[in-house]
CSV table of C-alpha atoms in Angstrom, one decimal:
chain,number,residue,atom,x,y,z
A,1,MET,CA,-44.4,41.8,-33.9
A,2,LYS,CA,-45.2,39.9,-37.1
A,3,LEU,CA,-42.6,41.4,-39.7
A,4,LEU,CA,-41.6,40.9,-43.2
A,5,VAL,CA,-37.9,41.3,-44.3
A,6,THR,CA,-37.4,41.9,-47.9
A,7,GLY,CA,-33.9,41.0,-49.0
A,8,GLY,CA,-33.5,38.8,-46.0
A,9,ALA,CA,-30.9,36.6,-47.7
A,10,GLY,CA,-28.4,39.2,-48.2
A,11,TYR,CA,-25.6,40.5,-46.0
A,12,VAL,CA,-27.4,43.3,-43.9
A,13,GLY,CA,-31.0,41.8,-44.4
A,14,SER,CA,-29.9,38.2,-42.9
A,15,VAL,CA,-28.1,39.9,-39.9
A,16,CYS,CA,-31.3,42.1,-39.1
A,17,THR,CA,-33.3,39.0,-39.4
A,18,ALA,CA,-31.2,37.2,-36.8
A,19,HIS,CA,-31.5,40.2,-34.5
A,20,LEU,CA,-35.3,40.3,-34.9
A,21,LEU,CA,-35.7,36.8,-34.1
A,22,ALA,CA,-33.5,37.1,-31.2
A,23,ALA,CA,-35.8,39.9,-29.9
A,24,GLY,CA,-38.7,37.6,-30.1
A,25,HIS,CA,-40.4,38.7,-33.4
A,26,ASP,CA,-42.2,36.6,-35.9
A,27,VAL,CA,-40.2,37.1,-39.2
A,28,THR,CA,-41.0,36.1,-42.8
A,29,VAL,CA,-38.2,36.8,-45.5
A,30,LEU,CA,-39.0,37.5,-49.1
A,31,ASP,CA,-36.1,37.3,-51.5
A,32,ASP,CA,-35.5,36.2,-55.0
A,33,LEU,CA,-32.0,34.9,-54.2
A,34,SER,CA,-30.5,36.8,-57.2
A,35,THR,CA,-27.7,38.1,-55.0
A,36,GLY,CA,-28.7,36.6,-51.6
A,37,HIS,CA,-28.0,33.2,-50.3
A,38,ARG,CA,-30.5,30.8,-48.9
A,39,ASP,CA,-28.3,29.4,-46.2
A,40,ALA,CA,-27.9,33.0,-44.8
A,41,VAL,CA,-31.6,33.0,-43.9
A,42,PRO,CA,-31.8,32.1,-40.1
A,43,THR,CA,-33.6,28.6,-39.7
A,44,ALA,CA,-36.2,30.2,-37.4
A,45,ALA,CA,-37.6,32.6,-40.1
A,46,ALA,CA,-40.2,31.6,-42.6
A,47,PHE,CA,-38.9,31.9,-46.2
A,48,VAL,CA,-40.6,32.9,-49.4
A,49,GLU,CA,-38.7,32.8,-52.6
A,50,GLY,CA,-39.8,35.4,-55.1
A,51,ASP,CA,-39.7,38.9,-56.5
A,52,VAL,CA,-40.8,41.6,-54.2
A,53,ALA,CA,-42.7,43.5,-57.0
A,54,THR,CA,-44.9,40.6,-57.8
A,55,ALA,CA,-44.9,38.5,-54.5
A,56,ALA,CA,-45.1,41.1,-51.7
A,57,ASP,CA,-49.0,41.6,-52.2
A,58,ASP,CA,-49.6,37.9,-51.8
A,59,VAL,CA,-47.3,37.7,-48.8
A,60,LEU,CA,-48.9,40.5,-47.0
A,61,ASN,CA,-52.5,39.8,-48.1
A,62,GLY,CA,-54.8,39.0,-44.8
A,63,GLN,CA,-51.8,38.1,-42.7
A,64,GLY,CA,-51.8,41.0,-40.3
A,65,PHE,CA,-48.3,42.0,-40.5
A,66,ASP,CA,-47.0,44.7,-38.0
A,67,GLY,CA,-44.2,46.1,-40.2
A,68,VAL,CA,-42.0,45.6,-43.4
A,69,LEU,CA,-38.1,46.1,-43.5
A,70,HIS,CA,-37.1,46.7,-46.8
A,71,PHE,CA,-33.6,45.8,-47.8
A,72,ALA,CA,-34.0,44.1,-51.4
A,73,ALA,CA,-32.2,46.4,-53.9
A,74,ARG,CA,-29.5,46.5,-56.6
A,75,SER,CA,-26.6,48.1,-55.0
A,76,LEU,CA,-23.5,48.0,-57.3
A,77,VAL,CA,-22.5,51.9,-58.2
A,78,GLY,CA,-20.6,50.8,-61.3
A,79,GLU,CA,-23.2,48.7,-62.6
A,80,SER,CA,-25.9,51.3,-62.2
A,81,VAL,CA,-23.9,53.6,-64.5
A,82,VAL,CA,-23.6,51.0,-67.1
A,83,ASP,CA,-27.0,49.6,-66.7
A,84,PRO,CA,-29.4,52.3,-65.3
A,85,ALA,CA,-32.6,50.6,-66.3
A,86,LYS,CA,-31.8,47.6,-64.1
A,87,TYR,CA,-31.5,50.0,-61.0
A,88,TRP,CA,-34.7,52.2,-61.8
A,89,HIS,CA,-36.8,48.8,-62.5
A,90,GLY,CA,-35.1,46.9,-59.6
A,91,ASN,CA,-35.0,49.5,-57.0
A,92,VAL,CA,-37.8,52.0,-57.7
A,93,VAL,CA,-40.3,50.2,-59.5
A,94,THR,CA,-40.1,47.3,-57.2
A,95,SER,CA,-40.3,49.5,-54.1
A,96,VAL,CA,-43.5,51.4,-55.4
A,97,ALA,CA,-45.1,48.0,-55.8
A,98,LEU,CA,-44.1,47.1,-52.2
A,99,LEU,CA,-45.5,50.4,-51.1
A,100,ASP,CA,-48.7,49.7,-52.7
A,101,ALA,CA,-48.9,46.4,-51.1
A,102,VAL,CA,-48.1,47.9,-47.6
A,103,ARG,CA,-50.9,50.5,-48.2
A,104,ALA,CA,-53.4,48.1,-49.5
A,105,HIS,CA,-52.9,45.7,-46.4
A,106,ARG,CA,-52.7,48.6,-44.0
A,107,VAL,CA,-49.0,47.6,-42.6
A,108,PRO,CA,-48.4,50.3,-40.2
A,109,ARG,CA,-44.5,50.4,-40.2
A,110,LEU,CA,-41.8,50.6,-42.7
A,111,VAL,CA,-38.0,50.5,-42.3
A,112,PHE,CA,-36.0,51.2,-45.4
A,113,SER,CA,-32.5,50.6,-46.0
A,114,SER,CA,-31.2,53.8,-47.8
A,115,THR,CA,-27.7,54.9,-48.3
A,116,ALA,CA,-25.2,57.8,-48.0
A,117,ALA,CA,-24.9,57.6,-51.8
A,118,THR,CA,-28.1,59.9,-51.6
A,119,TYR,CA,-25.6,62.9,-50.6
A,120,GLY,CA,-23.2,62.4,-53.6
A,121,GLU,CA,-20.2,64.5,-53.0
A,122,PRO,CA,-20.8,66.5,-49.7
A,123,GLU,CA,-19.2,69.9,-49.1
A,124,ILE,CA,-19.3,69.5,-45.3
A,125,SER,CA,-18.4,66.9,-43.0
A,126,PRO,CA,-19.7,65.2,-40.8
A,127,ILE,CA,-22.7,64.9,-43.0
A,128,THR,CA,-26.2,65.7,-41.6
A,129,GLU,CA,-29.6,64.7,-42.9
A,130,ASP,CA,-30.0,68.3,-43.9
A,131,SER,CA,-27.1,68.1,-46.3
A,132,PRO,CA,-28.1,68.7,-49.7
A,133,THR,CA,-28.9,65.3,-51.7
A,134,ARG,CA,-27.1,65.1,-54.9
A,135,PRO,CA,-26.5,61.6,-55.9
A,136,THR,CA,-23.7,61.3,-58.6
A,137,ASN,CA,-24.8,57.7,-59.9
A,138,PRO,CA,-28.1,56.0,-60.7
A,139,TYR,CA,-27.8,53.8,-57.7
A,140,GLY,CA,-28.0,56.7,-55.2
A,141,ALA,CA,-30.5,58.6,-57.3
A,142,THR,CA,-32.8,55.3,-57.1
A,143,LYS,CA,-32.4,55.2,-53.3
A,144,LEU,CA,-33.2,58.9,-52.9
A,145,ALA,CA,-36.2,58.4,-55.4
A,146,ILE,CA,-37.5,55.7,-53.0
A,147,ASP,CA,-37.1,58.0,-50.0
A,148,HIS,CA,-39.3,60.7,-51.8
A,149,ALA,CA,-42.0,58.1,-52.5
A,150,ILE,CA,-41.9,56.9,-49.0
A,151,THR,CA,-42.4,60.4,-47.9
A,152,SER,CA,-45.5,60.9,-50.2
A,153,TYR,CA,-47.1,57.4,-49.1
A,154,ALA,CA,-46.7,58.2,-45.4
A,155,ALA,CA,-48.1,61.8,-45.8
A,156,ALA,CA,-51.3,60.4,-47.9
A,157,SER,CA,-51.8,57.6,-45.2
A,158,GLY,CA,-53.2,60.0,-42.6
A,159,GLY,CA,-51.1,58.8,-39.9
A,160,GLU,CA,-51.7,55.0,-40.7
A,161,LEU,CA,-48.1,54.6,-42.1
A,162,GLY,CA,-44.9,55.4,-40.3
A,163,ALA,CA,-41.6,55.0,-42.0
A,164,VAL,CA,-38.0,55.4,-41.2
A,165,SER,CA,-35.2,55.5,-43.8
A,166,LEU,CA,-31.7,54.6,-42.4
A,167,ARG,CA,-28.8,55.9,-44.5
A,168,TYR,CA,-25.9,53.8,-44.1
A,169,PHE,CA,-22.3,54.7,-44.5
A,170,ASN,CA,-19.7,51.7,-44.7
A,171,VAL,CA,-21.1,48.7,-43.1
A,172,ALA,CA,-18.7,46.0,-42.1
A,173,GLY,CA,-17.8,43.0,-39.8
A,174,ALA,CA,-20.0,40.1,-39.1
A,175,HIS,CA,-22.5,38.7,-36.9
A,176,ARG,CA,-21.6,35.8,-34.4
A,177,PRO,CA,-24.8,34.2,-33.3
A,178,THR,CA,-25.2,32.1,-30.2
A,179,ASP,CA,-26.1,29.2,-32.4
A,180,GLY,CA,-25.9,28.8,-36.1
A,181,PRO,CA,-23.2,29.8,-38.6
A,182,MET,CA,-21.7,33.3,-38.8
A,183,LEU,CA,-23.5,35.8,-41.1
A,184,GLY,CA,-21.3,38.3,-43.1
A,185,GLU,CA,-20.4,39.6,-46.5
A,186,ARG,CA,-20.2,37.5,-49.6
A,187,HIS,CA,-20.7,39.2,-52.9
A,188,THR,CA,-20.3,37.8,-56.3
A,189,THR,CA,-18.8,41.1,-57.2
A,190,GLU,CA,-16.9,42.5,-54.2
A,191,THR,CA,-16.6,46.3,-54.2
A,192,HIS,CA,-16.0,46.9,-50.3
A,193,LEU,CA,-12.7,47.8,-48.9
A,194,ILE,CA,-12.3,45.5,-45.9
A,195,PRO,CA,-13.4,42.2,-47.7
A,196,LEU,CA,-11.1,43.0,-50.6
A,197,VAL,CA,-8.1,43.6,-48.4
A,198,LEU,CA,-8.9,40.3,-46.5
A,199,GLN,CA,-8.8,38.6,-49.9
A,200,VAL,CA,-5.2,39.5,-50.2
A,201,ALA,CA,-4.7,37.8,-46.7
A,202,LEU,CA,-6.4,34.7,-48.0
A,203,GLY,CA,-4.3,34.5,-51.2
A,204,GLU,CA,-7.1,35.5,-53.6
A,205,ARG,CA,-5.5,38.8,-54.7
A,206,GLU,CA,-1.9,39.8,-55.1
A,207,HIS,CA,-2.5,43.2,-53.4
A,208,VAL,CA,-4.9,45.8,-52.6
A,209,SER,CA,-5.2,49.3,-54.4
A,210,MET,CA,-5.1,52.5,-52.6
A,211,PHE,CA,-6.7,55.2,-54.9
A,212,GLY,CA,-4.6,58.2,-54.4
A,213,ASP,CA,-2.2,59.2,-51.4
A,214,ASP,CA,-2.4,62.8,-52.0
A,215,TRP,CA,-6.0,63.7,-50.5
A,216,PRO,CA,-6.3,66.4,-48.0
A,217,THR,CA,-6.4,64.0,-45.0
A,218,PRO,CA,-3.8,63.1,-42.3
A,219,ASP,CA,-2.3,60.3,-44.2
A,220,GLY,CA,-3.1,61.3,-47.9
A,221,THR,CA,-5.7,58.4,-48.1
A,222,CYS,CA,-9.6,58.8,-48.3
A,223,LEU,CA,-11.4,58.7,-45.0
A,224,ARG,CA,-14.7,56.6,-44.5
A,225,ASP,CA,-17.0,56.0,-41.7
A,226,TYR,CA,-17.2,52.2,-40.8
A,227,ILE,CA,-20.3,50.7,-38.8
A,228,HIS,CA,-20.5,47.1,-37.5
A,229,VAL,CA,-23.3,45.3,-39.0
A,230,ASP,CA,-24.6,44.3,-35.5
A,231,ASP,CA,-24.8,48.0,-34.6
A,232,LEU,CA,-26.8,48.5,-37.8
A,233,ALA,CA,-29.1,45.9,-37.0
A,234,ALA,CA,-29.7,47.3,-33.7
A,235,ALA,CA,-30.8,50.5,-35.2
A,236,HIS,CA,-33.3,48.7,-37.2
A,237,LEU,CA,-35.1,47.4,-34.3
A,238,LEU,CA,-35.2,50.8,-32.7
A,239,ALA,CA,-36.4,52.4,-36.0
A,240,LEU,CA,-39.4,50.0,-36.0
A,241,ASP,CA,-40.4,51.4,-32.7
A,242,ALA,CA,-40.1,54.9,-34.0
A,243,ALA,CA,-42.1,54.1,-37.2
A,244,GLY,CA,-45.0,53.1,-35.2
A,245,ALA,CA,-44.9,56.2,-32.9
A,246,ASP,CA,-46.7,58.8,-34.7
A,247,GLY,CA,-46.7,58.3,-38.6
A,248,GLY,CA,-44.7,60.4,-40.9
A,249,HIS,CA,-41.3,59.7,-42.4
A,250,LEU,CA,-38.0,60.0,-40.5
A,251,VAL,CA,-34.7,59.8,-42.1
A,252,CYS,CA,-31.6,59.1,-40.1
A,253,ASN,CA,-27.9,58.6,-41.0
A,254,LEU,CA,-26.1,55.6,-39.4
A,255,GLY,CA,-22.4,55.8,-38.8
A,256,ASN,CA,-19.7,55.9,-36.0
A,257,GLY,CA,-19.1,59.7,-36.7
A,258,THR,CA,-15.4,59.2,-37.0
A,259,GLY,CA,-13.5,58.2,-40.0
A,260,PHE,CA,-10.8,55.7,-40.9
A,261,SER,CA,-8.4,56.2,-43.8
A,262,VAL,CA,-7.8,53.5,-46.3
A,263,ARG,CA,-4.2,53.2,-45.1
A,264,GLU,CA,-5.6,52.6,-41.5
A,265,VAL,CA,-7.9,49.9,-42.7
A,266,VAL,CA,-5.1,48.1,-44.4
A,267,GLU,CA,-2.9,48.4,-41.3
A,268,ALA,CA,-5.9,46.9,-39.2
A,269,CYS,CA,-6.1,44.0,-41.5
A,270,ARG,CA,-2.5,43.4,-41.2
A,271,ARG,CA,-2.6,43.4,-37.4
A,272,VAL,CA,-5.6,41.1,-37.3
A,273,THR,CA,-4.6,38.7,-40.0
A,274,GLY,CA,-0.7,38.6,-39.5
A,275,HIS,CA,-0.5,38.9,-43.2
A,276,PRO,CA,1.7,41.7,-44.8
A,277,ILE,CA,-1.0,42.6,-47.3
A,278,PRO,CA,1.0,44.2,-50.1
A,279,ALA,CA,-0.6,47.6,-51.0
A,280,ILE,CA,-0.1,49.8,-54.1
A,281,VAL,CA,-1.0,53.5,-54.7
A,282,ALA,CA,-3.4,53.7,-57.9
A,283,PRO,CA,-4.6,57.0,-59.5
A,284,ARG,CA,-7.4,58.6,-57.9
A,285,ARG,CA,-10.9,57.8,-59.0
A,286,ALA,CA,-13.2,60.3,-60.3
A,287,GLY,CA,-16.1,61.1,-58.1
A,288,ASP,CA,-14.2,59.8,-54.9
A,289,PRO,CA,-14.8,62.5,-52.0
A,290,ALA,CA,-11.8,62.8,-49.7
A,291,VAL,CA,-13.9,62.4,-46.5
A,292,LEU,CA,-17.4,60.7,-46.1
A,293,VAL,CA,-18.2,60.8,-42.3
A,294,ALA,CA,-21.8,60.7,-40.9
A,295,SER,CA,-23.2,62.7,-38.2
A,296,ALA,CA,-25.6,60.2,-36.6
A,297,GLU,CA,-26.8,62.8,-33.9
A,298,ARG,CA,-30.5,62.4,-35.0
A,299,ALA,CA,-30.4,58.6,-34.7
A,300,ARG,CA,-29.2,59.2,-31.3
A,301,THR,CA,-31.8,61.7,-30.3
A,302,ARG,CA,-34.9,60.3,-32.3
A,303,LEU,CA,-34.1,56.6,-32.1
A,304,GLY,CA,-32.1,56.4,-29.0
A,305,TRP,CA,-29.3,54.6,-30.9
A,306,ALA,CA,-25.6,54.7,-30.3
A,307,PRO,CA,-23.0,52.4,-31.9
A,308,GLU,CA,-21.2,50.0,-29.5
A,309,ARG,CA,-18.7,48.4,-31.9
A,310,GLY,CA,-16.8,51.1,-33.2
A,311,ASP,CA,-13.3,49.6,-32.7
A,312,LEU,CA,-11.8,49.1,-36.3
A,313,ASP,CA,-9.6,46.0,-35.4
A,314,GLY,CA,-12.8,44.4,-33.8
A,315,ILE,CA,-14.8,45.0,-36.9
A,316,VAL,CA,-11.9,43.7,-39.1
A,317,ALA,CA,-11.6,40.7,-36.6
A,318,ASP,CA,-15.3,39.7,-37.1
A,319,ALA,CA,-15.0,40.1,-41.0
A,320,TRP,CA,-11.7,38.0,-40.9
A,321,ALA,CA,-13.4,35.3,-38.9
A,322,PHE,CA,-16.3,35.1,-41.3
A,323,ALA,CA,-14.0,35.1,-44.4
A,324,GLN,CA,-12.0,32.2,-42.9
A,325,ALA,CA,-15.3,30.3,-42.2
A,326,MET,CA,-16.3,30.6,-45.7
A,327,ARG,CA,-13.0,29.4,-46.9
A,328,VAL,CA,-13.2,26.3,-44.7
A,329,GLY,CA,-16.9,25.7,-45.7
A,330,ALA,CA,-15.9,25.9,-49.4
A,331,GLY,CA,-13.1,23.3,-48.8
A,332,ALA,CA,-10.5,25.6,-49.6
């Protein structure tokens, strides 16, 4: 298929692009490089530098694209609270412009990178797609708004547009291609636990903070569902097929269905790196749920997807290999 990947210079977008190319698809990446990295775009993909809101129409015009995978987004929860306009414009306005271009050029498939943040603080676990959507920050609210917009556009298309939204939980690990450099997480502002813990092992931080050790969990620290980025990418390829099946808009959670605690993640990083990794207990953060674990049963039944890389040490080992490769590449 001929495919457009928005945000393909970012972490998840670049790994998914690599998987799409390996599957034989013709891929064009559209990214403004505001948070992505040009060298993360696989060399076999065509690359267009530009803003999705203004460039998508030109890129899609008359080119016969079979599908769009939409990853481009603002994604920092804290920043979304401080600067909500940046998120409503950067996420929602941009996505509506993309949907208009998809409709105008009759692209039949859309796969959207959504998030578990649409659920807010869930009352049940594991979380199903039927759980109430009550986002607690503008980031989650904007992603939910885009999901609603996709539902409307798909319904109004008369079956011409099929869409799948994939709600991620905690994506981690790195992609090891058969040729070319590894692809993994490298954010200017890092908020994800595994990269933060590995920064301690690299000597870039003195310690890692565990926010509360008195949660109602087996070891008192929060439980989160971690999914390997390669498993996530595999789901996107399956979602492309599902989007082209019968129109409509399907929403699927992506996760392993089991949780690892903050303390378990720190211990896994200690095992993999051989570093003691000092950890301190800090006060709880407002709005942190004790447990966030996905039910991915719908993805299994509707997409035929199942995670294959759920081992925590394996996820950490890939992330650690990438972190070391980046350090060597930077001359550290």
